[in-house]
Coordinates of C-alpha atoms in Angstrom, one line a residue:
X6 CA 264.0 108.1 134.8
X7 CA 265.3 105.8 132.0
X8 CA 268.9 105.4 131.0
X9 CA 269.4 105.1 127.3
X10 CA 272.1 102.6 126.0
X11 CA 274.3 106.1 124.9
X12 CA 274.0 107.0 128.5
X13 CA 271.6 110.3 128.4
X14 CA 268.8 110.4 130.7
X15 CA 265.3 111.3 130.4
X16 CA 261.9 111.4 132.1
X17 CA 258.6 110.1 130.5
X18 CA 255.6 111.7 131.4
X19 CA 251.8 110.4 130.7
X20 CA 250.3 113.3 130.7
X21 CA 247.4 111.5 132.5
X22 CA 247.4 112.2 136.4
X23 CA 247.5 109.0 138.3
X24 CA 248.7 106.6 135.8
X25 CA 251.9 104.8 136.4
X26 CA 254.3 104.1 133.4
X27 CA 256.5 101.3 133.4
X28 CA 260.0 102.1 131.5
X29 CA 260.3 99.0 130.6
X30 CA 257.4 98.4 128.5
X31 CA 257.8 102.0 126.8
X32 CA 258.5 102.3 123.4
X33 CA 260.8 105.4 122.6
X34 CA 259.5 105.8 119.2
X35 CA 256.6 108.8 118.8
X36 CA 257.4 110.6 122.1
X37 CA 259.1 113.8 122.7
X38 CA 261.4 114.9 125.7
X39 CA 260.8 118.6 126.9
X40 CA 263.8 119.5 129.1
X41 CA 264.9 122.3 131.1
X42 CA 268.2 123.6 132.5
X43 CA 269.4 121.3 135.8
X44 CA 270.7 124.4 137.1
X45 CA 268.9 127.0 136.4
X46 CA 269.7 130.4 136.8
X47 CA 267.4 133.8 137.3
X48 CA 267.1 136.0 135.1
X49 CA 268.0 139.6 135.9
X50 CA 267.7 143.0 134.3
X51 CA 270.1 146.1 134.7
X52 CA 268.1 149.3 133.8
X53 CA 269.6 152.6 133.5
X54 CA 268.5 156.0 132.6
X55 CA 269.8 159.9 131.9
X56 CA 267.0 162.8 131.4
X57 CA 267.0 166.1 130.9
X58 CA 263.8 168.1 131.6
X59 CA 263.1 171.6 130.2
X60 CA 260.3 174.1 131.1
X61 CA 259.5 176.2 127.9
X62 CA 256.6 177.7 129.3
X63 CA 254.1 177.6 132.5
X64 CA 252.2 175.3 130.9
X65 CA 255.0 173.4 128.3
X66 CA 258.1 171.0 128.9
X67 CA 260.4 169.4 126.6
X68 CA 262.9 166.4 127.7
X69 CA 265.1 164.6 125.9
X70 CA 267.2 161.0 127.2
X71 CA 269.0 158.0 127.0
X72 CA 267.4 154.7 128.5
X73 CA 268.5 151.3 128.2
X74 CA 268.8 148.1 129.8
X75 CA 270.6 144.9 129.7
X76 CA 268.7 141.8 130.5
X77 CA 270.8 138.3 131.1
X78 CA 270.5 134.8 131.5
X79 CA 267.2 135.2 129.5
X80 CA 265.2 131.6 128.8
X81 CA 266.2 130.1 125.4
X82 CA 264.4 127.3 123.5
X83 CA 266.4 125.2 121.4
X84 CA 266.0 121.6 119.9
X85 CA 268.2 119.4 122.3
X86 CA 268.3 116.9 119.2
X87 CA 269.7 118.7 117.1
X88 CA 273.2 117.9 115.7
X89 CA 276.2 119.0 117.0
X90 CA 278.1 119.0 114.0
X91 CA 278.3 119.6 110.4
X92 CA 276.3 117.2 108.1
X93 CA 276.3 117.2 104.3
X94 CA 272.9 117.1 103.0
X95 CA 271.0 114.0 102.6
X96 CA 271.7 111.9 106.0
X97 CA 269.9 110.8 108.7
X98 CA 270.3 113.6 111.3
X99 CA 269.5 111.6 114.4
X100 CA 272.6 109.2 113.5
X101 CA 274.4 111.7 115.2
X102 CA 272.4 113.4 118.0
X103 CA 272.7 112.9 121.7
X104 CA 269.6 110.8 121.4
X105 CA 269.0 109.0 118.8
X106 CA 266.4 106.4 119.8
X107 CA 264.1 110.0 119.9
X108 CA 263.5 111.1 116.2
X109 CA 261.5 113.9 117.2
X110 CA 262.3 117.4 117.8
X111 CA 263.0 117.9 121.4
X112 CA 262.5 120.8 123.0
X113 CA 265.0 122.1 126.1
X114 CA 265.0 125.3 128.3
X115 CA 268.4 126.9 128.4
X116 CA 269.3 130.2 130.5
X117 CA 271.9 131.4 128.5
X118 CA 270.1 134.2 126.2
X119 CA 271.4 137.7 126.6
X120 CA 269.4 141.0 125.0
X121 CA 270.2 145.1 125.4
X122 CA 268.0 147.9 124.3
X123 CA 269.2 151.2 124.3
X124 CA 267.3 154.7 122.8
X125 CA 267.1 158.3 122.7
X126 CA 264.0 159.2 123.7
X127 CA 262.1 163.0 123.3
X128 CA 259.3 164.1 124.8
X129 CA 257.0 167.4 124.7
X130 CA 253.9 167.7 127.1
X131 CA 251.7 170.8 127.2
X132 CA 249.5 170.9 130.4
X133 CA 245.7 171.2 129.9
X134 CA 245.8 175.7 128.6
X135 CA 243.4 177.6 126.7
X136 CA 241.6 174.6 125.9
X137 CA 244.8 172.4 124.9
X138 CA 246.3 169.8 126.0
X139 CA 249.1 167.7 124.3
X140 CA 251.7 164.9 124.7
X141 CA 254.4 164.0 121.5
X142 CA 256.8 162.0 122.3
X143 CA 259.6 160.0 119.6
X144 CA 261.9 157.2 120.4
X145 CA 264.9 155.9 118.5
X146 CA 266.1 152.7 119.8
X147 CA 267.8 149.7 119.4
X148 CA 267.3 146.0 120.8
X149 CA 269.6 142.9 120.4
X150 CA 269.5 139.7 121.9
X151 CA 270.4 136.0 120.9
X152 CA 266.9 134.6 122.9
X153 CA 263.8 134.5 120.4
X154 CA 259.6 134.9 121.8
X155 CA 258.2 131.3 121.1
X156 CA 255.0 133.6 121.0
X157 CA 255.8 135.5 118.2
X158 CA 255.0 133.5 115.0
X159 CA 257.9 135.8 113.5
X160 CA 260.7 134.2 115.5
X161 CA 263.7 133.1 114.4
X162 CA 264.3 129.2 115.3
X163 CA 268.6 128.6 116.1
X164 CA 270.2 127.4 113.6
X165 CA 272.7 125.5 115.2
X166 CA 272.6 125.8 119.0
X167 CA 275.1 123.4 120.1
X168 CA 277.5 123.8 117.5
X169 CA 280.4 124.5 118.8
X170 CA 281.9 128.1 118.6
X171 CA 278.3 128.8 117.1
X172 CA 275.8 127.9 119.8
X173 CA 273.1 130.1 120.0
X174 CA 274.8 133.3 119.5
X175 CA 275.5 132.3 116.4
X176 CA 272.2 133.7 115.6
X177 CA 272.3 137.2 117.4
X178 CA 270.8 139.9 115.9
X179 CA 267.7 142.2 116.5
X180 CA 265.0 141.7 119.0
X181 CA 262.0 139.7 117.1
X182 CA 259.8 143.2 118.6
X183 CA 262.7 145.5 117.8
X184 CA 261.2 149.3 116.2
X185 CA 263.7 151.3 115.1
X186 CA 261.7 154.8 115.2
X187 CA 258.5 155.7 116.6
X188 CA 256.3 158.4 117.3
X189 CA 253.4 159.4 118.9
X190 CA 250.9 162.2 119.4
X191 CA 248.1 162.8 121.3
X192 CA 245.9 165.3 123.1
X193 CA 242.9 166.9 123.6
X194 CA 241.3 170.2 122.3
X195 CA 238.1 172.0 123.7
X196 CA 236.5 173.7 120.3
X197 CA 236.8 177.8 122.2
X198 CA 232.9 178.1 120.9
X199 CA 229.6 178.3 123.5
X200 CA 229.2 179.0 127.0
X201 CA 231.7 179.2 129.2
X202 CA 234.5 179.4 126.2
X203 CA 236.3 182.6 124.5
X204 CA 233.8 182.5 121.4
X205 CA 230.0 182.8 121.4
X206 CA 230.4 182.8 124.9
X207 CA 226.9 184.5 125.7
X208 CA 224.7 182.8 122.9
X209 CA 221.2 181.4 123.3
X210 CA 220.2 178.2 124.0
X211 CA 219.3 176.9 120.8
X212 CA 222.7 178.2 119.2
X213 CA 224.9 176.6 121.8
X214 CA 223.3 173.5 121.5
X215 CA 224.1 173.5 117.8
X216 CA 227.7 175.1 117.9
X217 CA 228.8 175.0 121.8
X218 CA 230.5 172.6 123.9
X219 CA 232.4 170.4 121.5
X220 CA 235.6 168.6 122.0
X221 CA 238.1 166.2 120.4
X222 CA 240.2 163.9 121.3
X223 CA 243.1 161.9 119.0
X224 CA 245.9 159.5 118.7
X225 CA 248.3 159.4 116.3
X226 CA 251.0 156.6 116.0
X227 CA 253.5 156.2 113.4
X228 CA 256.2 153.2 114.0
X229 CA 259.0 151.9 111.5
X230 CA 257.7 147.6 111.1
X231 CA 258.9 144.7 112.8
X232 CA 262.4 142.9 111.5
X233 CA 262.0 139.4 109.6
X234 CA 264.7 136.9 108.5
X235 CA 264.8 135.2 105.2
X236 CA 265.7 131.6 105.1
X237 CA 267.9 129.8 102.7
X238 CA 266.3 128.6 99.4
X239 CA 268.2 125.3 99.3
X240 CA 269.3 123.1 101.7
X241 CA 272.6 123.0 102.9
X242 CA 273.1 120.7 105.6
X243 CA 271.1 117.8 107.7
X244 CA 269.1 118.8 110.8
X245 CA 270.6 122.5 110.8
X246 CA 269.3 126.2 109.6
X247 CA 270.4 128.3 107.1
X248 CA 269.5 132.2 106.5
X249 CA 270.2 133.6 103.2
X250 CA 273.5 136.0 102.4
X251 CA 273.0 139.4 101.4
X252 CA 274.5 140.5 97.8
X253 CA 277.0 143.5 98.4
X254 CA 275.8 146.7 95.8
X255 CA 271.9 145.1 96.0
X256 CA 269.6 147.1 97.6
X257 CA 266.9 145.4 99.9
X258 CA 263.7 147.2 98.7
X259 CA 264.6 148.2 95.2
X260 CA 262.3 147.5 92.8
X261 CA 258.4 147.7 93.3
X262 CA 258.3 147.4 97.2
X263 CA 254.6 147.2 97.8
X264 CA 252.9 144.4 99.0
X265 CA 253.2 142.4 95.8
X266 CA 257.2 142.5 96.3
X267 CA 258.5 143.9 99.0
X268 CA 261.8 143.1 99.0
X269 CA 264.1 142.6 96.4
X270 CA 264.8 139.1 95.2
X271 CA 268.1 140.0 93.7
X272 CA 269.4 140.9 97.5
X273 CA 269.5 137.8 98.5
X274 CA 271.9 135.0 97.8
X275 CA 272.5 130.9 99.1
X276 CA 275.6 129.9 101.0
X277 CA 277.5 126.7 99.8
X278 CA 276.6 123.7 100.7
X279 CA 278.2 121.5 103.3
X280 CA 280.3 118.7 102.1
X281 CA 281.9 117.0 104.4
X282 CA 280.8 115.3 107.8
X283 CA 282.1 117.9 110.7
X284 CA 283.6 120.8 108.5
X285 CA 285.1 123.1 110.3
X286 CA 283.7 126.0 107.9
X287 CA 280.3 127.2 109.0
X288 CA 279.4 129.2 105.7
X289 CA 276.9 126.4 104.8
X290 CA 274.8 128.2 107.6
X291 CA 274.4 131.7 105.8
X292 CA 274.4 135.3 107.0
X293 CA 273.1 136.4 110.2
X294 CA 269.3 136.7 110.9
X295 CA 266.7 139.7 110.8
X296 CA 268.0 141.0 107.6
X297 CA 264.9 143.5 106.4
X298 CA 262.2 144.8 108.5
X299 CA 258.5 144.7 107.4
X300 CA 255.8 147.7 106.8
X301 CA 255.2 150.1 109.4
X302 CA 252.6 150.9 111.3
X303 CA 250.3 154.3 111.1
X304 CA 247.0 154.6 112.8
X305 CA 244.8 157.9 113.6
X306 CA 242.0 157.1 116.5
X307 CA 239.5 160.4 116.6
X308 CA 237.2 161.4 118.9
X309 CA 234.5 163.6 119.4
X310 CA 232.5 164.9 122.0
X311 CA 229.4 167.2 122.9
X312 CA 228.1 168.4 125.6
X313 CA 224.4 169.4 126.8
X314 CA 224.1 170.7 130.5
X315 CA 220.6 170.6 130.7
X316 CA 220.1 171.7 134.4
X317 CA 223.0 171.8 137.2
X318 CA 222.5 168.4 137.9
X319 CA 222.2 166.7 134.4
X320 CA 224.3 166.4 131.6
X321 CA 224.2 164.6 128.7
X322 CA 227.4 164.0 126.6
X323 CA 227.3 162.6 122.7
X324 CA 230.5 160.7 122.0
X325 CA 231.6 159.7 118.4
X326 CA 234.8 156.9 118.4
X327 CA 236.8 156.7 115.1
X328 CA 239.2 154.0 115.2
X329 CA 241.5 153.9 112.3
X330 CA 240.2 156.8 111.2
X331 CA 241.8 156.7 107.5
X332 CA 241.0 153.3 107.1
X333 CA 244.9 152.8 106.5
X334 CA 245.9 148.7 106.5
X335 CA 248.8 148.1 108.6
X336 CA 250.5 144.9 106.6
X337 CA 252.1 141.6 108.1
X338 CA 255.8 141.7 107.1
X339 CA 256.1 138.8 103.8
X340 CA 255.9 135.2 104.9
X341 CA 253.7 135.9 108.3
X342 CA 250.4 134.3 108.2
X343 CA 248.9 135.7 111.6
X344 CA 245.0 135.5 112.3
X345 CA 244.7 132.1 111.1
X346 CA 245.6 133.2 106.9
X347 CA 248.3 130.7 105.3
X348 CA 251.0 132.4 104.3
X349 CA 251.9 133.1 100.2
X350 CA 253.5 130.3 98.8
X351 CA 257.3 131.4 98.5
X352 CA 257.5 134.8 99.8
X353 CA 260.9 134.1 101.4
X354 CA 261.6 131.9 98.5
X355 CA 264.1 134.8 96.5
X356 CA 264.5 132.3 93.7
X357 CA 261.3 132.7 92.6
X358 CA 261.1 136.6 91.8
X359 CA 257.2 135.9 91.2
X360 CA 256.0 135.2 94.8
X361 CA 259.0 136.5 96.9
X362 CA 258.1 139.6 99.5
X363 CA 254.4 138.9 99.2
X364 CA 252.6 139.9 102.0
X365 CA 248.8 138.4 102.5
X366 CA 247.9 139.7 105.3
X367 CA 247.6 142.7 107.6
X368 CA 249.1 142.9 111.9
X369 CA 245.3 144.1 113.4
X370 CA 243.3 141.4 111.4
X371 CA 239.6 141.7 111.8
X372 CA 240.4 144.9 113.5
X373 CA 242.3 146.4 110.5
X374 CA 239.5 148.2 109.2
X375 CA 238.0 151.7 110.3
X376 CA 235.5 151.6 112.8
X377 CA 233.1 154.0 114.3
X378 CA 230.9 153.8 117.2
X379 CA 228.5 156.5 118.7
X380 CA 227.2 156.3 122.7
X381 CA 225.0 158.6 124.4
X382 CA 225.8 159.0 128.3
X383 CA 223.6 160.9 131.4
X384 CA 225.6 162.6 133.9
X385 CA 224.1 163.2 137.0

């Protein structure tokens, strides 16, 4: 451990197994402190639940609920260097961290994120009948939480987490994976044609080969996209964040909203900038995060499949795969990169009305496209 003349206290770590380092002959300069909580706490999670199951038929059930859960003590990262104060613009931000002989961003574990989800969600199942089977179910939901995914390249970094009276629940707001609405529909239908089914049921060989024993299969999913969070244009203090206000009477995807510009430029607004060394007034900071939510996402996998019983023993099935079946892109909300492509330059940037909302790239990357595959498999 090494003391530092302002009294903090840190580790230094080699990162090569069996070397010894000797404090004093390191040189602070270049290295960077990861920290974690002394006392750490365990996260926990409250889940709770109300159904109501009804049976419409022998074979089909509807049920609509409420679930939700609350999830505390959560693992936030935040930069332990990072002022504690307001600084105008323009000033050496490690001047007044808690350790300034470390100008580097520091990274520290900190138990004290919170989230809740709650939803209504509805659900119809028809058991396998008359060739038919089927499962639809919707979900409209909501998540908050003041912890960000350091997996998710969309993820909010904290503003100001140790501010004071700001901290990071200064930048609560919707859950970086949060989907408003979302549906989905599947099943499976046996095509009532060929032997054994309710058409053509007693045809020859030849024509059941041609006509009998087909079946499909599908998946349908329709979801409302992912929230994003547009960051200040300018910059309004040292060492601290700033999201962008939003302009009352503005709407957020007026205009063109396609992938050229989805959002509106005009929506969007910069805070004033700090003056003053420890103002009191936070507005230099902006609005709170995840203010407009990115393209949805549809898909439709298809499948189909034949059947040849050549004896009692053998059978031989065909299988076709169609995945993405309407070759429909499923777009990156503006300012996301993802699958190694750069982002547009300046599409969070709202004062230029030229390259703000682009979007340059697509959430399934290579696997974006329709594809279709064919397999041939012996049953015996």
């Amino acid at each position: 451990p090494i003391t530092f003349p302002n009294g903090s206290i840190a580790t230094l770590e080699t990162g090569v197994t069996g070397i010894p380092v000797n404090p004093a002959q390191v040189e602070p300069g270049g290295l960077t402190l990861i920290g974690e909580d002394y006392h750490k706490k365990t996260p926990y999670t409250q889940g709770y639940n109300f159904t109501l199951e009804y049976q419409l038929s022998r074979s089909d059930t509807v049920s609509a609920g409420y679930v939700g859960n609350t999830v505390r003590h959560l693992g936030a990262y935040i930069g332990a260097n990072s002022p504690a104060l307001i600084l105008p613009p323009g000033l050496n931000q490690y001047d007044y961290t808690a350790f300034p002989d470390f100008p580097t961003y520091l990274q520290s574990t900190s138990f004290a994120g919170n989230s809740f989800y709650n939803s209504l969600q509805i659900n119809y199942k028809r058991r396998f009948r008359a060739g038919l089977a089927v499962l639809a179910n919707f979900t409209w939901s909501a998540c908050r939480t003041d912890a960000t995914d350091v997996l998710n390249e969309t993820a909010i970094s904290y503003r100001a987490p140790l501010l004071p009276g700001f901290g990071i629940q200064g930048d609560y707001g919707l859950c970086d994976f949060d989907v408003p609405k979302a549906f989905h529909f599947s099943g499976q239908y046996q095509v009532p044609v060929g032997h054994g089914r309710k058409f053509m049921a007693h045809s020859n060989g030849v024509v059941n080969a041609i006509v009998g024993g087909w079946s499909a299969n599908w998946i349908l999913t329709l979801e409302d996209g992912q929230p994003g969070t547009v960051p200040c244009a300018i910059t309004t203090t040292t060492g601290l964040g700033c999201n962008a206000l939003m302009v009352p009477g503005q709407g957020l995807y007026e205009g063109a909203h396609n992938v050229n510009h989805w959002l509106n430029p005009n929506a969007f607004a910069s805070p004033p900038v700090a003056t003053t060394i420890g103002q009191t007034d936070y507005a230099p900071l902006g609005g709170a995060p995840t203010q407009f939510f990115g393209p949805g996402f549809h898909r439709l996998d298809f499948s189909l499949f034949k059947n040849f019983q050549i004896n009692e023993r053998f059978r031989l099935e065909f299988r076709s795969e169609f995945f993405n079946l309407t070759n429909t892109p499923n777009f990156s909300p503006p300012g996301f990169g993802g699958n190694g492509v750069v982002p547009a330059p300046g599409a969070l940037d709202y004062t230029n009305p030229t390259t703000f909302g682009t979007i340059n790239s697509t959430r399934d990357g290579q696997n974006d496209q329709r594809e279709i595959q064919f397999a041939l498999k012996l049953y015996w």
